[in-house]
mmCIF file of C-alpha atoms in Angstrom:
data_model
loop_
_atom_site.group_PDB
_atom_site.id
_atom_site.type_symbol
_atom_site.label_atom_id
_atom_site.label_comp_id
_atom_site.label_asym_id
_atom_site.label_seq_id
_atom_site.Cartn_x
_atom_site.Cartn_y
_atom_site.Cartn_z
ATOM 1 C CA UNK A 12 -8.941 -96.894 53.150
ATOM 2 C CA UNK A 13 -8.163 -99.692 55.781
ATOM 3 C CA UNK A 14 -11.228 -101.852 57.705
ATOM 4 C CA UNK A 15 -12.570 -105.336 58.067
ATOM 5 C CA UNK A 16 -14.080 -107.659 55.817
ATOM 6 C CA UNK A 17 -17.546 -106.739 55.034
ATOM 7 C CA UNK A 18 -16.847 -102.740 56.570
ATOM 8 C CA UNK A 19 -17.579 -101.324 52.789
ATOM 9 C CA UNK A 20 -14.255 -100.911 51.384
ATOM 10 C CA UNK A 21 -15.367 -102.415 48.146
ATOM 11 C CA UNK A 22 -18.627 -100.567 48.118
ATOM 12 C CA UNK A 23 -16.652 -97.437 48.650
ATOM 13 C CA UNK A 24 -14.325 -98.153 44.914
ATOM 14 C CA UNK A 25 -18.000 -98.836 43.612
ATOM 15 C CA UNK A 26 -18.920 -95.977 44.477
ATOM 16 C CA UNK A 27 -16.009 -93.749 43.318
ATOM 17 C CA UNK A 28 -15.417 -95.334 40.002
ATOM 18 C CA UNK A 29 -19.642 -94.668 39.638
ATOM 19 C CA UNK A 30 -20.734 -98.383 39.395
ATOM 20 C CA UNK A 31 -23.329 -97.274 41.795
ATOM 21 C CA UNK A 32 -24.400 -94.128 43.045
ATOM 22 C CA UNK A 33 -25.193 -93.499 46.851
ATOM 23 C CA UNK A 34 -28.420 -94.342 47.957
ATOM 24 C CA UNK A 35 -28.320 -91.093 50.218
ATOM 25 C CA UNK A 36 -25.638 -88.090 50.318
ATOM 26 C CA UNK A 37 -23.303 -87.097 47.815
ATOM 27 C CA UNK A 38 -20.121 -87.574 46.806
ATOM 28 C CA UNK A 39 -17.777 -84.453 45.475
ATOM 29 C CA UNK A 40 -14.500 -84.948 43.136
ATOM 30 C CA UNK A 41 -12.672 -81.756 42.408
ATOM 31 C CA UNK A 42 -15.714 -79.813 44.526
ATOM 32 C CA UNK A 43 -18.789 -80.666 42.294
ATOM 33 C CA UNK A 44 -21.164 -83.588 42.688
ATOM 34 C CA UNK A 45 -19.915 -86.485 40.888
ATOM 35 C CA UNK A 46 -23.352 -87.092 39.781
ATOM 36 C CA UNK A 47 -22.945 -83.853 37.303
ATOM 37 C CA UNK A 48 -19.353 -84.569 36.234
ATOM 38 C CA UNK A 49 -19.736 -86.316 32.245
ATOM 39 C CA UNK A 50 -19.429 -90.027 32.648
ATOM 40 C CA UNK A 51 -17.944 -91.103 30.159
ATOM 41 C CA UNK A 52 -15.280 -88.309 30.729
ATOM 42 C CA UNK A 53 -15.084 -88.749 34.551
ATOM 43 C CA UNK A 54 -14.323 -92.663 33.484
ATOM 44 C CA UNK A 55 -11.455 -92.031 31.211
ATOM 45 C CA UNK A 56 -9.444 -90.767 33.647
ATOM 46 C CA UNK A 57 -10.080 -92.786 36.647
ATOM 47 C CA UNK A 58 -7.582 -96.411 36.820
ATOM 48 C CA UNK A 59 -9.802 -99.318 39.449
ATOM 49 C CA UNK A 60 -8.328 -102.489 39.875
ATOM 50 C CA UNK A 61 -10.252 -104.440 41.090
ATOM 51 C CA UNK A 62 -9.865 -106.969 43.641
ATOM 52 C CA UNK A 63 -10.376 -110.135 41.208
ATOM 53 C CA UNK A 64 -7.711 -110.068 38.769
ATOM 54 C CA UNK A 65 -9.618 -110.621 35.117
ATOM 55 C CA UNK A 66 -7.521 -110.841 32.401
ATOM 56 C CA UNK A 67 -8.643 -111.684 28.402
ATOM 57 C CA UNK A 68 -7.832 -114.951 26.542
ATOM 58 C CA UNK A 69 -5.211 -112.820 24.566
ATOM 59 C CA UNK A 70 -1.434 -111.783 24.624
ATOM 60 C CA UNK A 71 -0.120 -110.274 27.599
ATOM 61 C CA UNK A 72 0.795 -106.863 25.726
ATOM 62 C CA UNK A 73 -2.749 -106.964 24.621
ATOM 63 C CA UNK A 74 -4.129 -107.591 27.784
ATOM 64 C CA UNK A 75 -2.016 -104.577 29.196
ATOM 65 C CA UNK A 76 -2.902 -102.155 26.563
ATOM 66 C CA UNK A 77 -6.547 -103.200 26.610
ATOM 67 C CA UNK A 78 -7.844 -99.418 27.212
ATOM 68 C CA UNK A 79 -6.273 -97.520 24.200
ATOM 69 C CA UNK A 80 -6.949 -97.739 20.880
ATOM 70 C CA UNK A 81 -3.392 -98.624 19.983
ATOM 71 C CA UNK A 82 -0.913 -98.698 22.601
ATOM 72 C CA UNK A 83 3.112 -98.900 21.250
ATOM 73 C CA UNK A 84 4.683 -101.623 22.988
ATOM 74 C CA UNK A 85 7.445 -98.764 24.578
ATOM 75 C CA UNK A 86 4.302 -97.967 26.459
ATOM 76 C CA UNK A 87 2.804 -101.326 27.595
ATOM 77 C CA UNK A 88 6.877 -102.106 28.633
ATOM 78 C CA UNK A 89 6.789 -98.907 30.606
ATOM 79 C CA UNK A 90 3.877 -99.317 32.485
ATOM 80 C CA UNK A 91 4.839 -103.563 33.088
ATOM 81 C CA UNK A 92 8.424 -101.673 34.600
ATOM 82 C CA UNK A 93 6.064 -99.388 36.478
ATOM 83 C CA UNK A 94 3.562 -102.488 37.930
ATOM 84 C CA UNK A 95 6.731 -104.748 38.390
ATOM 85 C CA UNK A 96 5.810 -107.726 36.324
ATOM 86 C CA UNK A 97 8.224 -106.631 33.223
ATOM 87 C CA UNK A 98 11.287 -109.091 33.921
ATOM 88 C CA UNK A 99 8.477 -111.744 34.451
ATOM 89 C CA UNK A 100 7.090 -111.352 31.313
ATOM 90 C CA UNK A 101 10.658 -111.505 29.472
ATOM 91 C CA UNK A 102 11.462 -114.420 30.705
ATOM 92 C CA UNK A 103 8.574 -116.162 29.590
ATOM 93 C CA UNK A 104 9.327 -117.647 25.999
ATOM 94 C CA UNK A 105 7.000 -115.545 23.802
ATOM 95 C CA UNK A 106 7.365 -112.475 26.147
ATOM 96 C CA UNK A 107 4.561 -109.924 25.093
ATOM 97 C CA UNK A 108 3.237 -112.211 23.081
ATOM 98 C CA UNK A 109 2.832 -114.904 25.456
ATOM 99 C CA UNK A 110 -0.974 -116.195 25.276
ATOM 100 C CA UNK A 111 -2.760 -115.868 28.856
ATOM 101 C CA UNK A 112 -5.433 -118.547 28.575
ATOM 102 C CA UNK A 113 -8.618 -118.068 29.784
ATOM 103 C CA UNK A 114 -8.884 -115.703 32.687
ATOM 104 C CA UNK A 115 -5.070 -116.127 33.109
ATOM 105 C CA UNK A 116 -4.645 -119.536 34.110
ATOM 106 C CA UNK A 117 -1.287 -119.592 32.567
ATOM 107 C CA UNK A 118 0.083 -116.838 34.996
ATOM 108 C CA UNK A 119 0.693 -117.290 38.973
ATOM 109 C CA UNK A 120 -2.149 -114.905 41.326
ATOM 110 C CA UNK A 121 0.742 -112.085 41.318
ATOM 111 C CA UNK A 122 1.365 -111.812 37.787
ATOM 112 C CA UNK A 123 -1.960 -111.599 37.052
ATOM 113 C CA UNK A 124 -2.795 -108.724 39.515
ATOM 114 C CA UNK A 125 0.720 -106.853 38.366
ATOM 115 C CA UNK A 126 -0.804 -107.398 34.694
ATOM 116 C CA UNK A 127 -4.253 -105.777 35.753
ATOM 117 C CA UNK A 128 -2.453 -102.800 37.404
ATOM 118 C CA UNK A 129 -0.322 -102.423 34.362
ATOM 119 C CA UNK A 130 -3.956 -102.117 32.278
ATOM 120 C CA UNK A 131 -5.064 -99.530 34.818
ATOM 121 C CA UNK A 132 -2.212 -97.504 34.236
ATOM 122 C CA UNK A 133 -1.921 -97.253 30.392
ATOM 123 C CA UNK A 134 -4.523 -95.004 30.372
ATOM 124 C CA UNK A 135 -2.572 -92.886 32.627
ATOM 125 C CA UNK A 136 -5.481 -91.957 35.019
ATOM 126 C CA UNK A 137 -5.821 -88.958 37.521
ATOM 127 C CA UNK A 138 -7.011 -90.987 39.624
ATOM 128 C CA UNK A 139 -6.196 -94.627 40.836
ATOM 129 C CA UNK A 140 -8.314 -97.160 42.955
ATOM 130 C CA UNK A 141 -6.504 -100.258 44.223
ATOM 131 C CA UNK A 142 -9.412 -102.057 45.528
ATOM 132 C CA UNK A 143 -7.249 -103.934 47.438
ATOM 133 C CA UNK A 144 -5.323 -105.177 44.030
ATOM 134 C CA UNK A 145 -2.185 -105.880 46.284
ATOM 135 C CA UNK A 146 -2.762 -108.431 48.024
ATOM 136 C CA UNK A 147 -1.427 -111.308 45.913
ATOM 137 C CA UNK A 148 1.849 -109.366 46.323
ATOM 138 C CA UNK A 149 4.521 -110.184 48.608
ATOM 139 C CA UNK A 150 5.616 -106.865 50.706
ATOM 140 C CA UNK A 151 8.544 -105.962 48.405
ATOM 141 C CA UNK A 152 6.928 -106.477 45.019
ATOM 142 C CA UNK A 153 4.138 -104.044 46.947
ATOM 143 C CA UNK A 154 6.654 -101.424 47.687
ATOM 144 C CA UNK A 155 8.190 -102.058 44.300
ATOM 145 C CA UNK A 156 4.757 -101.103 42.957
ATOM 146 C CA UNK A 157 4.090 -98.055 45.518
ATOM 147 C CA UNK A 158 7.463 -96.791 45.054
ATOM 148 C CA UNK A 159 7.014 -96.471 40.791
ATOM 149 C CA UNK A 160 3.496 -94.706 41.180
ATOM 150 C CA UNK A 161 4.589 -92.204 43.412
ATOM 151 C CA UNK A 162 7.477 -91.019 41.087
ATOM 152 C CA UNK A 163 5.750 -91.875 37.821
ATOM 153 C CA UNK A 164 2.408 -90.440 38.330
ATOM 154 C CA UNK A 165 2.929 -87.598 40.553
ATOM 155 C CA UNK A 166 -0.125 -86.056 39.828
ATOM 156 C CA UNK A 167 -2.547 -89.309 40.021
ATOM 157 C CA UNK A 168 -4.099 -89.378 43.050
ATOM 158 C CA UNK A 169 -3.946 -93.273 44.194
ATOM 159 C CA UNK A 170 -6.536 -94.555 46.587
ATOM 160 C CA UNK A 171 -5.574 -97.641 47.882
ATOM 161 C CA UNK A 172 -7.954 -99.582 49.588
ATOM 162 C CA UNK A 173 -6.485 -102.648 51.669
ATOM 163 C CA UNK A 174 -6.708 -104.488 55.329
ATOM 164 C CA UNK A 175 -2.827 -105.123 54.795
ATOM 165 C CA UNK A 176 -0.721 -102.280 56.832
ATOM 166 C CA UNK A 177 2.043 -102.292 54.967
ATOM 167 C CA UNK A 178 -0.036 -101.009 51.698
ATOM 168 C CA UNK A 179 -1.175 -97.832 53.806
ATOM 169 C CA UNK A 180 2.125 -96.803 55.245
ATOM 170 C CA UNK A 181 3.065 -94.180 52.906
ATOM 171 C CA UNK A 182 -0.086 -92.775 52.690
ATOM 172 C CA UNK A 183 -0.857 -88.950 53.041
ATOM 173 C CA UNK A 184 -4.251 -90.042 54.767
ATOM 174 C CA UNK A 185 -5.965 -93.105 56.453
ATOM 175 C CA UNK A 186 -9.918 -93.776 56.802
ATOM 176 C CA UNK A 187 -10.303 -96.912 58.867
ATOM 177 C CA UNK A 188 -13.636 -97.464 57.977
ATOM 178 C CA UNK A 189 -13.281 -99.942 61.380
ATOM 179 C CA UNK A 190 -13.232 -96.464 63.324
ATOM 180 C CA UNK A 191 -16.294 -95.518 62.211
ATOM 181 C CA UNK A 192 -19.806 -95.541 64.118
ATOM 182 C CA UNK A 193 -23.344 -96.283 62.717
ATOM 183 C CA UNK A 194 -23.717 -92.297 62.396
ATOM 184 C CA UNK A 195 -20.674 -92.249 59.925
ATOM 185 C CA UNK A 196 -18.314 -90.138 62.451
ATOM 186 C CA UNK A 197 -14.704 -91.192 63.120
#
Protein backbone atom coordinates (compact mmCIF):
# COMPACT_ATOMS: atom_id res chain seq x y z
CA UNK A 1 0.00 0.00 0.00
CA UNK A 2 1.97 3.07 -1.43
CA UNK A 3 0.50 7.01 -1.09
CA UNK A 4 1.35 10.32 0.45
CA UNK A 5 1.65 11.50 3.81
CA UNK A 6 -1.63 11.95 5.39
CA UNK A 7 -3.48 9.54 2.29
CA UNK A 8 -4.52 6.85 5.20
CA UNK A 9 -1.90 4.34 5.01
CA UNK A 10 -1.64 4.22 8.73
CA UNK A 11 -5.35 4.31 9.24
CA UNK A 12 -5.57 1.44 6.85
CA UNK A 13 -2.90 -1.03 9.43
CA UNK A 14 -5.39 0.40 12.15
CA UNK A 15 -7.85 -0.81 10.65
CA UNK A 16 -6.62 -4.33 9.69
CA UNK A 17 -4.92 -5.18 12.89
CA UNK A 18 -8.71 -3.99 14.50
CA UNK A 19 -7.48 -0.93 16.54
CA UNK A 20 -10.46 0.67 15.04
CA UNK A 21 -13.24 -0.49 13.16
CA UNK A 22 -14.61 1.41 9.99
CA UNK A 23 -16.88 4.03 10.57
CA UNK A 24 -18.86 2.81 7.37
CA UNK A 25 -18.38 -0.50 5.13
CA UNK A 26 -16.79 -3.57 6.00
CA UNK A 27 -13.82 -5.16 5.87
CA UNK A 28 -13.55 -9.17 4.92
CA UNK A 29 -10.36 -11.49 5.88
CA UNK A 30 -10.61 -15.00 4.59
CA UNK A 31 -14.40 -13.95 3.16
CA UNK A 32 -16.22 -13.14 6.51
CA UNK A 33 -16.54 -9.76 8.19
CA UNK A 34 -13.70 -9.16 10.37
CA UNK A 35 -16.06 -7.78 12.81
CA UNK A 36 -17.33 -11.61 13.50
CA UNK A 37 -13.88 -13.24 13.35
CA UNK A 38 -12.82 -13.90 17.54
CA UNK A 39 -10.50 -11.13 18.53
CA UNK A 40 -8.44 -12.31 20.50
CA UNK A 41 -7.90 -15.22 17.96
CA UNK A 42 -7.86 -12.98 14.82
CA UNK A 43 -4.91 -11.03 16.96
CA UNK A 44 -2.71 -13.96 17.58
CA UNK A 45 -2.01 -14.48 14.29
CA UNK A 46 -1.68 -11.16 12.77
CA UNK A 47 2.41 -9.54 13.11
CA UNK A 48 1.99 -5.06 12.84
CA UNK A 49 4.95 -3.19 13.16
CA UNK A 50 4.37 -0.28 13.60
CA UNK A 51 5.88 2.73 12.28
CA UNK A 52 7.49 3.98 15.75
CA UNK A 53 9.86 1.47 16.81
CA UNK A 54 8.97 0.79 20.81
CA UNK A 55 11.07 -1.40 22.42
CA UNK A 56 11.02 -2.40 26.54
CA UNK A 57 13.71 -1.36 29.08
CA UNK A 58 14.84 -5.11 28.95
CA UNK A 59 17.33 -7.50 27.11
CA UNK A 60 17.26 -7.61 23.53
CA UNK A 61 16.26 -11.48 23.45
CA UNK A 62 13.52 -10.42 25.73
CA UNK A 63 12.44 -7.69 23.81
CA UNK A 64 12.33 -10.08 20.67
CA UNK A 65 10.48 -12.83 22.29
CA UNK A 66 8.09 -10.43 23.99
CA UNK A 67 4.82 -12.29 22.50
CA UNK A 68 5.32 -15.95 23.73
CA UNK A 69 5.21 -17.24 26.87
CA UNK A 70 8.71 -18.64 26.66
CA UNK A 71 10.53 -18.30 23.56
CA UNK A 72 14.06 -20.65 23.30
CA UNK A 73 16.73 -18.45 22.31
CA UNK A 74 17.21 -20.91 18.84
CA UNK A 75 14.01 -19.11 18.10
CA UNK A 76 14.58 -15.41 18.99
CA UNK A 77 18.25 -16.10 16.92
CA UNK A 78 16.17 -17.35 14.04
CA UNK A 79 13.84 -14.78 13.68
CA UNK A 80 16.98 -11.80 14.47
CA UNK A 81 18.70 -13.96 11.13
CA UNK A 82 15.29 -13.59 9.53
CA UNK A 83 14.86 -9.47 10.43
CA UNK A 84 18.69 -8.99 9.75
CA UNK A 85 19.83 -7.50 12.99
CA UNK A 86 21.48 -10.99 14.29
CA UNK A 87 25.31 -10.20 13.53
CA UNK A 88 24.47 -6.75 15.14
CA UNK A 89 23.41 -8.07 18.16
CA UNK A 90 26.59 -10.50 18.46
CA UNK A 91 28.79 -8.09 18.25
CA UNK A 92 27.52 -6.13 20.93
CA UNK A 93 29.33 -7.28 24.26
CA UNK A 94 26.44 -8.93 26.16
CA UNK A 95 24.77 -10.09 22.85
CA UNK A 96 21.13 -11.26 23.79
CA UNK A 97 21.54 -10.07 26.86
CA UNK A 98 22.51 -6.68 26.05
CA UNK A 99 20.15 -4.16 28.10
CA UNK A 100 18.16 -1.72 25.61
CA UNK A 101 17.52 1.26 27.87
CA UNK A 102 14.52 2.96 27.83
CA UNK A 103 12.69 2.88 24.56
CA UNK A 104 16.01 1.72 22.96
CA UNK A 105 18.19 4.54 23.28
CA UNK A 106 21.12 2.28 23.37
CA UNK A 107 20.44 0.95 19.75
CA UNK A 108 20.82 3.10 16.34
CA UNK A 109 16.91 3.87 14.47
CA UNK A 110 17.68 0.53 12.32
CA UNK A 111 18.37 -1.80 14.97
CA UNK A 112 15.60 -0.87 16.73
CA UNK A 113 13.05 -1.29 13.84
CA UNK A 114 14.97 -4.81 12.80
CA UNK A 115 14.39 -5.67 16.67
CA UNK A 116 10.55 -4.77 16.42
CA UNK A 117 10.17 -6.86 13.21
CA UNK A 118 11.99 -9.67 14.85
CA UNK A 119 9.05 -9.38 17.83
CA UNK A 120 6.43 -9.44 15.09
CA UNK A 121 7.67 -12.48 13.74
CA UNK A 122 8.13 -14.81 16.79
CA UNK A 123 4.73 -15.30 16.89
CA UNK A 124 4.91 -16.52 13.45
CA UNK A 125 1.77 -14.65 12.14
CA UNK A 126 -0.45 -15.36 8.99
CA UNK A 127 -0.47 -12.26 8.43
CA UNK A 128 2.14 -9.34 8.52
CA UNK A 129 1.64 -5.44 8.49
CA UNK A 130 4.76 -3.33 7.95
CA UNK A 131 3.28 -0.05 8.62
CA UNK A 132 5.93 1.36 6.93
CA UNK A 133 8.54 -0.38 9.58
CA UNK A 134 11.28 -0.07 6.80
CA UNK A 135 12.09 2.95 6.53
CA UNK A 136 15.02 3.34 8.93
CA UNK A 137 16.56 0.70 6.63
CA UNK A 138 18.99 1.31 4.03
CA UNK A 139 17.80 -0.48 0.57
CA UNK A 140 19.90 -3.64 1.09
CA UNK A 141 19.20 -4.33 4.74
CA UNK A 142 15.35 -3.85 3.20
CA UNK A 143 15.85 -6.48 0.63
CA UNK A 144 17.79 -8.48 3.17
CA UNK A 145 14.57 -8.36 5.20
CA UNK A 146 12.05 -8.93 2.10
CA UNK A 147 14.14 -11.59 0.76
CA UNK A 148 14.00 -13.86 4.41
CA UNK A 149 10.08 -13.38 4.69
CA UNK A 150 9.34 -14.51 1.43
CA UNK A 151 11.25 -17.87 1.87
CA UNK A 152 10.64 -18.21 5.60
CA UNK A 153 7.04 -17.50 5.85
CA UNK A 154 5.64 -18.63 2.67
CA UNK A 155 2.34 -18.78 3.81
CA UNK A 156 2.19 -15.24 5.80
CA UNK A 157 0.67 -12.91 3.84
CA UNK A 158 2.89 -9.55 4.33
CA UNK A 159 1.27 -6.21 3.76
CA UNK A 160 3.68 -3.72 3.50
CA UNK A 161 2.68 -0.36 3.69
CA UNK A 162 5.42 2.31 2.58
CA UNK A 163 5.93 5.68 0.28
CA UNK A 164 9.51 4.14 -0.45
CA UNK A 165 9.42 2.21 -4.05
CA UNK A 166 11.87 0.02 -3.49
CA UNK A 167 9.76 -1.71 -0.46
CA UNK A 168 6.82 -2.41 -3.05
CA UNK A 169 8.80 -3.86 -5.88
CA UNK A 170 8.30 -7.41 -5.27
CA UNK A 171 4.95 -7.15 -4.47
CA UNK A 172 2.11 -9.41 -5.96
CA UNK A 173 -0.21 -6.20 -5.75
CA UNK A 174 -0.03 -2.33 -5.36
CA UNK A 175 -2.92 0.09 -3.93
CA UNK A 176 -1.65 3.62 -4.32
CA UNK A 177 -3.98 5.03 -2.13
CA UNK A 178 -2.61 8.46 -4.18
CA UNK A 179 -4.73 6.93 -7.19
CA UNK A 180 -7.66 7.02 -5.48
CA UNK A 181 -10.71 9.59 -5.79
CA UNK A 182 -13.05 10.96 -3.02
CA UNK A 183 -15.58 8.06 -4.16
CA UNK A 184 -12.88 5.38 -3.21
CA UNK A 185 -12.39 4.13 -7.03
CA UNK A 186 -8.91 3.65 -8.51
Amino acid sequence: IMGKTGSGKSTIALLLSRLIDPEEGEIFIDGKNLKDHNLKNYRANVGVIPQESYLFSDTIENNIGFALDKPSHKLVEEMAKIADVHNNIIGFKNKYETMVGERGVMLSGGQKQRICIARALIKRPEILIFDDSLSALDTETEENILENIEKDLKNCTSIIITHRESSAKNADSILNLSEIDQEGVA
